């Protein structure tokens, strides 16, 4: 096909979707109080290595991810950089540490603002999901490359879900008001993938608090699609989650020999 500027646009080849560059943003500024006192959640050890490093490696394991931006606590960027320097990471991937904000939403925005202009696909990943498999990461990226503005990995619910009237005080009985049909409900995980321009518009437009970035895209009136999640991409929030994560990591090391 000719590259002559007189060639009608309809006859010119479309840009190769595989050339779209992907970066991952990992907000890691929270303290994770539900894991108890001690280091911030992202710095808790898992198999002798901080969870944050596991999460970074999970993103860098994808050959499509060429940059990982870590959003550190506002006063902890130097500590996170030292942590990165102390661990072996893939040489094909670039890493950048920036200070975060007072909320997850602000931290993600600051991570987005630090991205070089050549990246047009962005993953946002929880540091507390250290064991997400690379196949899940790649599935999210592929769906964005295919044209979805926002993509989330998700799992069907195994438990029946009840909608309740919240108790006035913790521990008090809560009246059930409805039982949603769990066949149309999904438990959402990360990394969540986005067209960069769409995500930046969402962060510039949506000011109310949200629990994930995909919710912001919904508020723009755009469609968020799901891809299959993975049971090992669970969030390490409570002490029991840490026990399960240790077991998963031990099994991987036994099976993979690392």
CSV table of C-alpha atoms in Angstrom, one decimal:
chain,number,residue,atom,x,y,z
A,1,UNK,CA,0.0,0.0,0.0
A,2,UNK,CA,1.3,3.4,-0.9
A,3,UNK,CA,2.4,5.9,1.7
A,4,UNK,CA,1.8,8.8,-0.7
A,5,UNK,CA,0.0,11.6,1.2
A,6,UNK,CA,-2.5,11.7,-1.7
A,7,UNK,CA,-3.7,8.2,-0.9
A,8,UNK,CA,-7.3,8.5,0.5
A,9,UNK,CA,-7.4,7.8,4.2
A,10,UNK,CA,-9.8,4.9,3.7
A,11,UNK,CA,-7.1,3.1,1.7
A,12,UNK,CA,-4.2,3.7,4.1
A,13,UNK,CA,-3.4,0.9,6.5
A,14,UNK,CA,-4.6,1.3,10.1
A,15,UNK,CA,-1.9,1.6,12.8
A,16,UNK,CA,-0.7,-1.7,14.1
A,17,UNK,CA,-2.5,-2.2,17.4
A,18,UNK,CA,0.5,-4.1,18.7
A,19,UNK,CA,2.6,-0.9,18.5
A,20,UNK,CA,0.5,0.7,21.3
A,21,UNK,CA,2.8,1.0,24.3
A,22,UNK,CA,1.7,-0.1,27.7
A,23,UNK,CA,2.6,1.2,31.2
A,24,UNK,CA,1.5,0.0,34.6
A,25,UNK,CA,0.7,2.3,37.5
A,26,UNK,CA,0.9,0.7,41.0
A,27,UNK,CA,-0.5,2.9,43.8
A,28,UNK,CA,1.3,1.8,46.9
A,29,UNK,CA,0.7,4.7,49.4
A,30,UNK,CA,-1.7,3.0,51.7
A,31,UNK,CA,-0.9,1.6,55.1
A,32,UNK,CA,-3.2,-1.4,55.1
A,33,UNK,CA,-4.5,-1.2,58.7
A,34,UNK,CA,-6.5,-4.5,58.4
A,35,UNK,CA,-3.3,-6.4,58.3
A,36,UNK,CA,-2.4,-5.0,61.7
A,37,UNK,CA,0.4,-2.8,63.0
A,38,UNK,CA,3.7,-2.7,61.3
A,39,UNK,CA,5.0,-1.8,57.9
A,40,UNK,CA,2.6,-0.5,55.2
A,41,UNK,CA,0.8,-3.3,53.4
A,42,UNK,CA,2.8,-3.1,50.2
A,43,UNK,CA,6.0,-3.5,52.1
A,44,UNK,CA,4.9,-6.6,54.1
A,45,UNK,CA,7.0,-9.6,53.3
A,46,UNK,CA,5.6,-12.5,51.2
A,47,UNK,CA,8.0,-15.4,50.9
A,48,UNK,CA,10.8,-13.2,52.2
A,49,UNK,CA,10.1,-10.5,49.5
A,50,UNK,CA,8.0,-7.4,49.9
A,51,UNK,CA,4.5,-7.7,48.3
A,52,UNK,CA,5.2,-4.6,46.3
A,53,UNK,CA,8.1,-6.3,44.6
A,54,UNK,CA,5.9,-9.3,43.8
A,55,UNK,CA,3.3,-6.9,42.3
A,56,UNK,CA,6.0,-5.1,40.2
A,57,UNK,CA,7.3,-8.4,38.9
A,58,UNK,CA,3.8,-9.5,38.0
A,59,UNK,CA,3.4,-6.4,35.8
A,60,UNK,CA,6.9,-6.7,34.3
A,61,UNK,CA,6.4,-10.4,33.5
A,62,UNK,CA,4.2,-9.2,30.6
A,63,UNK,CA,6.3,-8.5,27.6
A,64,UNK,CA,3.8,-5.9,26.6
A,65,UNK,CA,4.5,-3.7,29.7
A,66,UNK,CA,7.6,-1.6,29.2
A,67,UNK,CA,7.2,0.8,32.1
A,68,UNK,CA,6.1,0.4,35.7
A,69,UNK,CA,5.3,3.5,37.7
A,70,UNK,CA,5.2,3.0,41.5
A,71,UNK,CA,3.3,5.6,43.5
A,72,UNK,CA,4.9,5.7,46.9
A,73,UNK,CA,3.7,7.2,50.1
A,74,UNK,CA,4.1,11.0,50.0
A,75,UNK,CA,7.3,10.9,52.2
A,76,UNK,CA,8.4,7.4,51.1
A,77,UNK,CA,9.6,7.7,47.5
A,78,UNK,CA,13.3,7.3,48.5
A,79,UNK,CA,12.5,4.2,50.5
A,80,UNK,CA,10.6,2.6,47.6
A,81,UNK,CA,13.4,3.4,45.2
A,82,UNK,CA,15.9,1.8,47.6
A,83,UNK,CA,13.6,-1.3,47.7
A,84,UNK,CA,13.6,-1.5,43.9
A,85,UNK,CA,17.3,-1.2,43.7
A,86,UNK,CA,17.8,-4.1,46.1
A,87,UNK,CA,15.8,-6.6,44.1
A,88,UNK,CA,16.4,-8.2,40.7
A,89,UNK,CA,13.8,-6.9,38.1
A,90,UNK,CA,13.5,-7.5,34.4
A,91,UNK,CA,16.0,-5.4,32.5
A,92,UNK,CA,13.6,-4.9,29.5
A,93,UNK,CA,11.3,-2.9,31.8
A,94,UNK,CA,11.8,0.7,33.0
A,95,UNK,CA,10.8,1.6,36.5
A,96,UNK,CA,9.8,5.0,37.9
A,97,UNK,CA,8.9,6.0,41.5
A,98,UNK,CA,6.8,9.1,42.2
A,99,UNK,CA,5.3,10.4,45.5
A,100,UNK,CA,1.6,9.8,46.0
A,101,UNK,CA,-1.3,11.7,47.5
A,102,UNK,CA,-3.6,11.4,50.4
A,103,UNK,CA,-6.1,9.1,48.6
A,104,UNK,CA,-5.8,6.2,46.1
A,105,UNK,CA,-7.5,8.3,43.5
A,106,UNK,CA,-5.0,11.1,43.8
A,107,UNK,CA,-2.1,8.7,43.8
A,108,UNK,CA,-3.3,7.1,40.5
A,109,UNK,CA,-3.7,10.6,39.0
A,110,UNK,CA,-0.1,11.5,40.0
A,111,UNK,CA,1.1,8.3,38.5
A,112,UNK,CA,-0.7,9.1,35.3
A,113,UNK,CA,0.8,12.5,35.1
A,114,UNK,CA,4.3,11.0,35.4
A,115,UNK,CA,3.8,8.9,32.3
A,116,UNK,CA,5.8,9.8,29.2
A,117,UNK,CA,3.6,10.8,26.2
A,118,UNK,CA,4.4,7.7,24.1
A,119,UNK,CA,2.3,5.4,26.4
A,120,UNK,CA,-1.3,5.1,25.4
A,121,UNK,CA,-2.4,2.0,27.3
A,122,UNK,CA,-2.4,2.1,31.1
A,123,UNK,CA,-2.8,-0.6,33.6
A,124,UNK,CA,-3.7,0.3,37.2
A,125,UNK,CA,-2.8,-2.5,39.6
A,126,UNK,CA,-3.2,-3.0,43.3
A,127,UNK,CA,0.1,-3.5,45.2
A,128,UNK,CA,-1.9,-5.8,47.4
A,129,UNK,CA,-2.6,-8.3,44.6
A,130,UNK,CA,1.0,-9.6,44.3
A,131,UNK,CA,0.3,-13.0,42.6
A,132,UNK,CA,-1.8,-12.1,39.5
A,133,UNK,CA,-0.7,-14.4,36.7
A,134,UNK,CA,0.8,-12.9,33.5
A,135,UNK,CA,-1.9,-14.5,31.4
A,136,UNK,CA,-4.5,-12.3,33.2
A,137,UNK,CA,-2.3,-9.2,32.6
A,138,UNK,CA,-2.0,-10.0,28.9
A,139,UNK,CA,-5.7,-10.6,28.5
A,140,UNK,CA,-6.5,-7.1,29.9
A,141,UNK,CA,-4.0,-5.5,27.6
A,142,UNK,CA,-5.2,-7.4,24.5
A,143,UNK,CA,-8.8,-6.3,25.2
A,144,UNK,CA,-7.7,-2.6,25.3
A,145,UNK,CA,-5.7,-3.1,22.1
A,146,UNK,CA,-8.9,-4.5,20.5
A,147,UNK,CA,-10.6,-1.2,21.2
A,148,UNK,CA,-12.2,-1.4,24.7
A,149,UNK,CA,-11.8,1.9,26.6
A,150,UNK,CA,-11.7,0.1,29.9
A,151,UNK,CA,-11.2,-3.5,30.9
A,152,UNK,CA,-11.4,-5.3,34.2
A,153,UNK,CA,-10.6,-8.9,35.1
A,154,UNK,CA,-13.5,-10.5,37.0
A,155,UNK,CA,-14.7,-13.7,38.6
A,156,UNK,CA,-18.2,-15.1,39.1
A,157,UNK,CA,-19.3,-15.1,42.8
A,158,UNK,CA,-19.3,-18.3,44.6
A,159,UNK,CA,-21.4,-17.1,47.6
A,160,UNK,CA,-24.9,-15.9,47.8
A,161,UNK,CA,-24.9,-12.1,48.3
A,162,UNK,CA,-27.3,-10.2,50.5
A,163,UNK,CA,-28.1,-6.5,50.4
A,164,UNK,CA,-28.6,-5.2,53.9
A,165,UNK,CA,-29.5,-2.1,55.8
A,166,UNK,CA,-26.3,-1.1,57.4
A,167,UNK,CA,-26.2,-1.3,61.2
A,168,UNK,CA,-26.0,1.9,63.3
A,169,UNK,CA,-23.0,0.5,65.2
A,170,UNK,CA,-20.4,-2.3,64.3
A,171,UNK,CA,-21.5,-5.7,65.3
A,172,UNK,CA,-25.2,-5.1,65.5
A,173,UNK,CA,-27.7,-7.2,63.4
A,174,UNK,CA,-28.4,-5.9,59.9
A,175,UNK,CA,-31.8,-6.5,58.3
A,176,UNK,CA,-31.6,-8.1,54.8
A,177,UNK,CA,-33.5,-6.0,52.2
A,178,UNK,CA,-32.7,-8.0,49.0
A,179,UNK,CA,-30.9,-11.0,47.5
A,180,UNK,CA,-29.3,-10.0,44.2
A,181,UNK,CA,-29.0,-12.5,41.4
A,182,UNK,CA,-25.4,-13.6,41.7
A,183,UNK,CA,-25.3,-14.9,38.1
A,184,UNK,CA,-25.1,-11.3,36.9
A,185,UNK,CA,-22.6,-10.2,39.5
A,186,UNK,CA,-18.8,-10.3,39.3
A,187,UNK,CA,-15.9,-9.8,41.8
A,188,UNK,CA,-13.5,-7.4,40.1
A,189,UNK,CA,-9.8,-7.6,40.3
A,190,UNK,CA,-6.7,-5.8,38.9
A,191,UNK,CA,-4.9,-4.9,36.8
A,192,UNK,CA,-7.6,-2.8,35.2
A,193,UNK,CA,-6.6,-1.6,31.7
A,194,UNK,CA,-7.5,1.7,30.0
A,195,UNK,CA,-7.0,3.8,27.0
A,196,UNK,CA,-4.8,6.5,28.5
A,197,UNK,CA,-6.7,9.4,27.1
A,198,UNK,CA,-10.0,8.1,28.5
A,199,UNK,CA,-8.6,7.4,31.9
A,200,UNK,CA,-7.0,10.9,32.1
A,201,UNK,CA,-10.3,12.4,31.1
A,202,UNK,CA,-12.0,10.5,33.9
A,203,UNK,CA,-9.6,11.7,36.5
A,204,UNK,CA,-10.0,15.2,35.3
A,205,UNK,CA,-13.8,14.9,35.4
A,206,UNK,CA,-14.9,12.7,38.2
A,207,UNK,CA,-14.3,14.3,41.6
A,208,UNK,CA,-16.3,12.0,43.9
A,209,UNK,CA,-14.7,9.1,45.8
A,210,UNK,CA,-14.7,5.8,43.9
A,211,UNK,CA,-13.4,2.4,44.9
A,212,UNK,CA,-11.8,1.6,41.5
A,213,UNK,CA,-10.8,3.4,38.3
A,214,UNK,CA,-13.3,1.5,36.2
A,215,UNK,CA,-16.1,3.2,38.1
A,216,UNK,CA,-14.9,6.5,36.9
A,217,UNK,CA,-15.1,5.3,33.3
A,218,UNK,CA,-18.7,4.2,33.9
A,219,UNK,CA,-19.5,7.7,35.1
A,220,UNK,CA,-18.3,9.0,31.8
A,221,UNK,CA,-21.0,6.9,30.2
A,222,UNK,CA,-18.5,4.6,28.5
A,223,UNK,CA,-18.6,0.8,28.5
A,224,UNK,CA,-16.3,-1.2,30.8
A,225,UNK,CA,-15.8,-4.8,29.7
A,226,UNK,CA,-14.6,-7.8,31.7
A,227,UNK,CA,-12.1,-10.6,30.9
A,228,UNK,CA,-11.7,-13.7,33.0
A,229,UNK,CA,-9.9,-13.1,36.2
A,230,UNK,CA,-7.9,-15.6,38.2
A,231,UNK,CA,-8.4,-17.0,41.7
A,232,UNK,CA,-4.7,-16.3,42.5
A,233,UNK,CA,-5.2,-12.6,41.8
A,234,UNK,CA,-6.9,-12.1,45.2
A,235,UNK,CA,-6.3,-9.1,47.4
A,236,UNK,CA,-4.1,-9.5,50.5
A,237,UNK,CA,-6.0,-7.5,53.0
A,238,UNK,CA,-6.3,-9.6,56.2
A,239,UNK,CA,-3.9,-11.9,58.0
A,240,UNK,CA,-5.6,-15.0,56.6
A,241,UNK,CA,-5.0,-13.6,53.1
A,242,UNK,CA,-1.3,-13.5,53.8
A,243,UNK,CA,-1.3,-17.1,54.9
A,244,UNK,CA,-3.1,-18.1,51.6
A,245,UNK,CA,-0.6,-16.0,49.6
A,246,UNK,CA,2.3,-17.7,51.2
A,247,UNK,CA,0.8,-21.1,50.3
A,248,UNK,CA,0.3,-20.1,46.7
A,249,UNK,CA,3.8,-18.8,46.4
A,250,UNK,CA,5.2,-22.0,48.0
A,251,UNK,CA,3.3,-24.1,45.5
A,252,UNK,CA,4.5,-22.0,42.6
A,253,UNK,CA,8.1,-22.3,43.7
A,254,UNK,CA,7.7,-26.1,44.1
A,255,UNK,CA,6.2,-26.4,40.6
A,256,UNK,CA,8.3,-23.9,38.8
A,257,UNK,CA,11.6,-24.5,40.6
A,258,UNK,CA,12.3,-20.9,41.6
